[in-house]
Amino acid sequence: MYRPLLLAACAAGALLPFAASAQHHHDMPIPAATPAGAGTPSKAPARRANAKRRAAPARTRVSRPPASAATAQAPIHANETASDGTAAPDHASMHYGNDASMHAATSDAANSGADDRGASPAGTDHAGMDHAAMNHISMNHMGGAHARMDHSMSFTAPPAWRDASDAALAHAPVGAAMSDMTMGTAGGWYTPGSGTARLPAGEGPMRGAMFSVGDWMVMAHGYAWGTLTDQGGPRGGDMAFVQSMAMLMADRDLSDRVHLQLRGMGSLEPLMGRRGYPNLFATGETANGVPLVDRQHPHDLFMELAARLDYRLGGNTSLFLYGGPVGEPALGPSAFMHRGSARYQPLSPITHHWFDSTHITYGVVTAGVSAPKVQLEGSWFKGREPDERRWDIDPIRLDSWSLRGTWTPSPYLAMQVSHAHLKEPEVQHPGEDENRTTASVQWARNGVSTTFAWSRKDRQPGEVLNAWLAEATWEITPTHAIFARVENVANDELFPDHDDPLHDRRFRVTKAEGGYAYRLPIVGPLGVALGGTVAAYAKPDALDAAYGRTPVSWTLFAKLAVGL
């Protein structure tokens, strides 16, 4: 009974330094008010045509009255220089989500039809904003990181992509993410997912704490997810447990054309034990040599240790190479814990081993070409799923392959088709390879994120098993969110005992689960979501004896996250 408490304490301890660092970068003094009639700072050269129409000429510093003791340190504005000699960020070209002051400053545009808080409505002249009146406490200046950031990590996508991202951020908890920032070479054309997968730009920027360390731009994200579940029916069970994940990404340009990204991700879930937690109709992997049925295995300590190298060809197109001892091949949509449509789902999908089973793979090399709206890639990787020893790194092999094509035609859509040949992926099916084909459509806009996916497992030799998934999250306000998931899967692993008359029989099962999350910011990007879910099932009558006629499951959770 002490394992969940120990895991919660360890995970919270791992998250708090990130939150403290982010809070340090969030803390900016409130500038003194500008007297009536005072000029405003001019825009950067890119907007000089607009600046010429204003009374204050370019590079003119506006004098301000002495600030009070509480606000003695005034912010540095565009075209000014910080005390350390660093060029100041151009606030006129920056966008901040959940900033009530900016919303007020752009009320004219809002009255003309803009309905997304924090968005940058078309035609808004930021040079005319009174930056002294803006609430700089809500802005994440990251200690001047904007001024030193690589060009690759700023928006290069058209305004429609920027506005779609800002509209999503307006529905996120305050401080969960920073507007106008994107890791890697995405340029705002899409939101990076797990591995090399893409999500729609309409999901908003990646959530977490962002800060600079020398020439590196670093992002930290993670959670400790306390959960209490009661899975219904005779084969269900109840358990209190903690899921956890911590992720670090570091980016920098090595030259004008070469960009490097380092990625690390880990989990303390092995502390919950090899059998994981109850999850009715879930199957896959083993514990103490016994196949797991109606349970979800814990994740490994090492979830990703990988790097990505991009070589820019021009026009936001690049060749890339991704790989490492632990990573994710180009197969399927972004893994469930990294996509917005599953952001507050406390349990893994029962279709996890159709869509996400390769998201922790020991040995991955991926190469591809990335353009703003299209990505083509192929992977060479280890087909066998992780073993039940969760604290180590499994032997690395490259014996399987995959191909994936992704199309992001608009800020709101990401579509992928992928195919793979996996060498003996499942330990409970020795000698059986698998051909897996997946297709998915993800749509996200104004706080709504959805995923619709299909997967086909063709065992060689063996059964052909199809799975379908539909899930959605609606962030109604920065405080309230509702979400749902429906899955339909053909599974032949529900009765692993060879003496059972239902052994190896295929059953098609449907699970429908819905829930609610109440989000509370704590400090900086650190916040907590409190909520719960209820799940019901549809199944063949032949399963009534084992599962009951109408099993119902419920789950309560508290998710402490950096990047809620």
Short mmCIF file of C-alpha atoms in Angstrom, two decimals, residues 205-448:
data_model
loop_
_atom_site.label_atom_id
_atom_site.label_comp_id
_atom_site.label_asym_id
_atom_site.label_seq_id
_atom_site.Cartn_x
_atom_site.Cartn_y
_atom_site.Cartn_z
CA PRO A 205 1.70 24.75 -28.58
CA MET A 206 3.35 21.96 -26.63
CA ARG A 207 2.56 22.37 -22.94
CA GLY A 208 5.26 22.63 -20.32
CA ALA A 209 8.00 24.89 -18.97
CA MET A 210 10.34 26.47 -21.50
CA PHE A 211 13.66 28.12 -20.65
CA SER A 212 17.07 28.73 -22.17
CA VAL A 213 20.38 27.23 -21.05
CA GLY A 214 23.19 28.88 -22.97
CA ASP A 215 22.53 28.25 -26.66
CA TRP A 216 19.93 25.58 -25.89
CA MET A 217 16.16 26.02 -25.70
CA VAL A 218 14.81 23.49 -23.19
CA MET A 219 11.28 22.29 -22.59
CA ALA A 220 10.21 20.27 -19.53
CA HIS A 221 6.91 18.43 -19.30
CA GLY A 222 5.63 15.77 -16.96
CA TYR A 223 2.97 14.56 -14.58
CA ALA A 224 2.23 12.52 -11.46
CA TRP A 225 -1.27 11.13 -11.90
CA GLY A 226 -2.92 9.80 -8.76
CA THR A 227 -5.74 7.44 -9.73
CA LEU A 228 -8.41 5.37 -7.97
CA THR A 229 -10.32 2.97 -10.21
CA ASP A 230 -13.02 0.35 -9.72
CA GLN A 231 -13.32 -1.87 -12.79
CA GLY A 232 -16.71 -3.59 -12.79
CA GLY A 233 -17.83 -7.20 -13.15
CA PRO A 234 -16.40 -10.47 -11.84
CA ARG A 235 -13.08 -9.97 -13.67
CA GLY A 236 -12.69 -6.34 -12.64
CA GLY A 237 -10.87 -5.00 -9.62
CA ASP A 238 -10.13 -1.84 -7.69
CA MET A 239 -6.79 -0.17 -7.09
CA ALA A 240 -5.19 3.12 -6.14
CA PHE A 241 -2.03 3.86 -8.11
CA VAL A 242 0.13 6.63 -9.56
CA GLN A 243 1.12 6.99 -13.19
CA SER A 244 4.04 9.25 -13.98
CA MET A 245 6.11 10.66 -16.79
CA ALA A 246 8.87 13.28 -17.05
CA MET A 247 10.19 14.58 -20.36
CA LEU A 248 13.00 16.94 -21.37
CA MET A 249 13.65 18.30 -24.86
CA ALA A 250 16.64 20.47 -25.78
CA ASP A 251 17.03 22.29 -29.12
CA ARG A 252 19.73 24.33 -30.78
CA ASP A 253 21.02 25.24 -34.22
CA LEU A 254 24.43 23.81 -35.05
CA SER A 255 24.63 26.00 -38.18
CA ASP A 256 22.31 27.90 -40.50
CA ARG A 257 21.17 24.61 -42.00
CA VAL A 258 21.62 22.02 -39.24
CA HIS A 259 19.38 21.75 -36.17
CA LEU A 260 19.77 19.30 -33.27
CA GLN A 261 17.14 18.12 -30.82
CA LEU A 262 17.84 15.87 -27.81
CA ARG A 263 14.97 14.04 -26.11
CA GLY A 264 14.69 12.14 -22.85
CA MET A 265 11.61 10.69 -21.18
CA GLY A 266 11.15 8.41 -18.20
CA SER A 267 8.62 7.05 -15.74
CA LEU A 268 8.49 5.73 -12.17
CA GLU A 269 5.56 3.44 -12.97
CA PRO A 270 7.64 0.27 -12.39
CA LEU A 271 7.08 1.04 -8.69
CA MET A 272 3.43 -0.02 -9.03
CA GLY A 273 4.50 -3.63 -9.74
CA ARG A 274 4.75 -5.80 -12.82
CA ARG A 275 0.99 -6.41 -13.04
CA GLY A 276 0.20 -2.74 -13.50
CA TYR A 277 -3.37 -1.63 -12.84
CA PRO A 278 -6.89 -2.99 -13.58
CA ASN A 279 -8.31 -2.06 -16.99
CA LEU A 280 -11.21 -4.21 -18.13
CA PHE A 281 -10.71 -5.88 -21.57
CA ALA A 282 -7.12 -4.62 -21.90
CA THR A 283 -4.50 -7.22 -22.88
CA GLY A 284 -0.84 -7.31 -23.85
CA GLU A 285 2.59 -8.19 -22.41
CA THR A 286 3.26 -10.35 -19.35
CA ALA A 287 3.93 -10.21 -15.61
CA ASN A 288 5.93 -13.00 -13.95
CA GLY A 289 5.61 -14.99 -17.15
CA VAL A 290 1.79 -14.83 -17.16
CA PRO A 291 -0.07 -12.89 -19.90
CA LEU A 292 -1.75 -9.72 -18.63
CA VAL A 293 -5.51 -9.77 -19.15
CA ASP A 294 -7.90 -7.06 -17.94
CA ARG A 295 -4.86 -5.12 -16.76
CA GLN A 296 -2.56 -2.44 -18.17
CA HIS A 297 1.17 -2.97 -17.77
CA PRO A 298 3.31 -0.15 -16.30
CA HIS A 299 5.61 1.86 -18.55
CA ASP A 300 9.36 1.38 -18.45
CA LEU A 301 11.77 3.62 -16.54
CA PHE A 302 13.33 4.64 -19.87
CA MET A 303 10.62 5.73 -22.31
CA GLU A 304 12.79 7.71 -24.74
CA LEU A 305 16.51 8.40 -25.14
CA ALA A 306 16.81 9.78 -28.65
CA ALA A 307 18.04 12.61 -30.85
CA ARG A 308 16.85 14.24 -34.06
CA LEU A 309 19.02 16.00 -36.61
CA ASP A 310 17.43 18.22 -39.30
CA TYR A 311 19.16 19.52 -42.42
CA ARG A 312 17.26 22.47 -43.88
CA LEU A 313 16.75 22.46 -47.63
CA GLY A 314 14.96 25.82 -47.65
CA GLY A 315 11.32 26.82 -47.74
CA ASN A 316 10.63 25.17 -44.34
CA THR A 317 11.57 21.77 -45.81
CA SER A 318 14.23 19.58 -44.23
CA LEU A 319 15.73 16.12 -44.27
CA PHE A 320 15.82 14.52 -40.83
CA LEU A 321 17.34 11.59 -38.98
CA TYR A 322 15.88 10.44 -35.66
CA GLY A 323 17.00 7.59 -33.46
CA GLY A 324 18.43 6.26 -30.24
CA PRO A 325 18.53 3.30 -27.88
CA VAL A 326 14.92 4.02 -26.82
CA GLY A 327 12.46 5.75 -29.13
CA GLU A 328 9.35 5.48 -31.25
CA PRO A 329 9.25 4.35 -34.90
CA ALA A 330 7.12 5.92 -37.63
CA LEU A 331 3.98 3.88 -37.00
CA GLY A 332 0.48 5.02 -36.09
CA PRO A 333 -0.74 8.33 -34.69
CA SER A 334 0.94 10.09 -31.79
CA ALA A 335 0.90 7.93 -28.65
CA PHE A 336 -2.14 8.43 -26.42
CA MET A 337 -0.38 10.32 -23.57
CA HIS A 338 0.94 12.91 -26.04
CA ARG A 339 -2.23 13.81 -27.95
CA GLY A 340 -4.73 16.43 -26.86
CA SER A 341 -7.76 14.22 -27.43
CA ALA A 342 -6.58 11.94 -24.56
CA ARG A 343 -5.09 14.63 -22.33
CA TYR A 344 -7.24 13.82 -19.27
CA GLN A 345 -8.10 10.17 -19.92
CA PRO A 346 -6.73 8.46 -16.78
CA LEU A 347 -6.47 4.93 -18.23
CA SER A 348 -4.77 3.73 -21.38
CA PRO A 349 -6.97 2.65 -24.31
CA ILE A 350 -7.87 -1.04 -24.55
CA THR A 351 -6.66 -0.67 -28.16
CA HIS A 352 -3.21 0.36 -26.91
CA HIS A 353 -1.52 -2.68 -28.49
CA TRP A 354 -3.06 -1.89 -31.85
CA PHE A 355 -2.01 1.77 -32.01
CA ASP A 356 0.65 2.57 -29.37
CA SER A 357 2.55 -0.61 -28.52
CA THR A 358 5.71 0.60 -30.30
CA HIS A 359 5.91 3.96 -28.49
CA ILE A 360 8.67 2.48 -26.28
CA THR A 361 11.01 0.60 -28.60
CA TYR A 362 14.57 -0.49 -27.79
CA GLY A 363 16.41 0.47 -30.94
CA VAL A 364 15.04 2.93 -33.52
CA VAL A 365 16.41 4.68 -36.60
CA THR A 366 14.04 6.90 -38.62
CA ALA A 367 14.84 8.95 -41.72
CA GLY A 368 12.52 11.20 -43.67
CA VAL A 369 11.70 14.45 -45.39
CA SER A 370 9.63 17.08 -43.59
CA ALA A 371 7.78 19.83 -45.46
CA PRO A 372 5.22 22.25 -44.01
CA LYS A 373 2.21 20.14 -45.02
CA VAL A 374 3.68 16.72 -45.83
CA GLN A 375 6.05 14.32 -44.09
CA LEU A 376 7.33 11.01 -45.48
CA GLU A 377 9.46 8.75 -43.29
CA GLY A 378 10.65 5.23 -42.72
CA SER A 379 11.97 3.40 -39.65
CA TRP A 380 14.17 0.44 -38.85
CA PHE A 381 13.54 -0.79 -35.31
CA LYS A 382 13.11 -3.66 -32.85
CA GLY A 383 9.74 -5.38 -33.24
CA ARG A 384 9.55 -7.09 -29.85
CA GLU A 385 7.62 -5.19 -27.20
CA PRO A 386 9.41 -4.32 -23.91
CA ASP A 387 9.89 -7.19 -21.50
CA GLU A 388 8.49 -7.21 -17.98
CA ARG A 389 11.76 -6.05 -16.37
CA ARG A 390 10.87 -2.35 -16.39
CA TRP A 391 13.95 -0.84 -14.73
CA ASP A 392 16.55 -1.64 -17.40
CA ILE A 393 17.20 -1.11 -21.11
CA ASP A 394 16.27 -4.19 -23.15
CA PRO A 395 18.71 -5.64 -25.70
CA ILE A 396 18.75 -3.46 -28.81
CA ARG A 397 17.98 -4.97 -32.21
CA LEU A 398 16.93 -3.64 -35.59
CA ASP A 399 14.77 -6.36 -37.16
CA SER A 400 11.53 -4.62 -38.21
CA TRP A 401 10.53 -1.75 -40.50
CA SER A 402 7.77 0.80 -41.02
CA LEU A 403 6.70 3.51 -43.45
CA ARG A 404 4.46 6.49 -42.67
CA GLY A 405 3.04 9.40 -44.62
CA THR A 406 1.50 12.39 -42.81
CA TRP A 407 -0.53 15.21 -44.35
CA THR A 408 -1.35 18.43 -42.47
CA PRO A 409 -3.29 20.42 -45.10
CA SER A 410 -4.67 23.02 -42.68
CA PRO A 411 -4.07 24.21 -39.11
CA TYR A 412 -6.88 21.96 -37.96
CA LEU A 413 -6.09 18.60 -39.59
CA ALA A 414 -3.40 15.93 -39.32
CA MET A 415 -3.85 12.68 -41.26
CA GLN A 416 -1.49 9.72 -41.36
CA VAL A 417 -1.28 6.29 -42.97
CA SER A 418 1.39 3.82 -41.90
CA HIS A 419 2.40 0.22 -42.41
CA ALA A 420 4.93 -1.97 -40.61
CA HIS A 421 6.33 -5.46 -40.45
CA LEU A 422 7.14 -6.42 -36.85
CA LYS A 423 9.36 -9.36 -35.95
CA GLU A 424 7.71 -11.47 -33.21
CA PRO A 425 6.25 -8.45 -31.35
CA GLU A 426 4.42 -10.38 -28.61
CA VAL A 427 6.10 -12.80 -26.23
CA GLN A 428 2.85 -14.78 -25.79
CA HIS A 429 2.81 -15.45 -29.55
CA PRO A 430 6.27 -16.88 -30.24
CA GLY A 431 7.13 -17.45 -33.87
CA GLU A 432 4.41 -15.07 -35.09
CA ASP A 433 5.38 -11.92 -36.97
CA GLU A 434 2.88 -9.14 -37.55
CA ASN A 435 1.94 -6.87 -40.42
CA ARG A 436 0.29 -3.78 -38.98
CA THR A 437 -1.52 -1.07 -40.92
CA THR A 438 -2.94 2.09 -39.33
CA ALA A 439 -4.77 5.20 -40.49
CA SER A 440 -5.90 8.19 -38.45
CA VAL A 441 -7.48 11.61 -38.76
CA GLN A 442 -6.97 14.21 -36.04
CA TRP A 443 -8.91 17.46 -35.96
CA ALA A 444 -8.45 20.27 -33.44
CA ARG A 445 -9.94 23.77 -33.20
CA ASN A 446 -10.83 26.28 -30.48
CA GLY A 447 -10.13 23.96 -27.57
CA VAL A 448 -11.61 20.82 -29.15
#
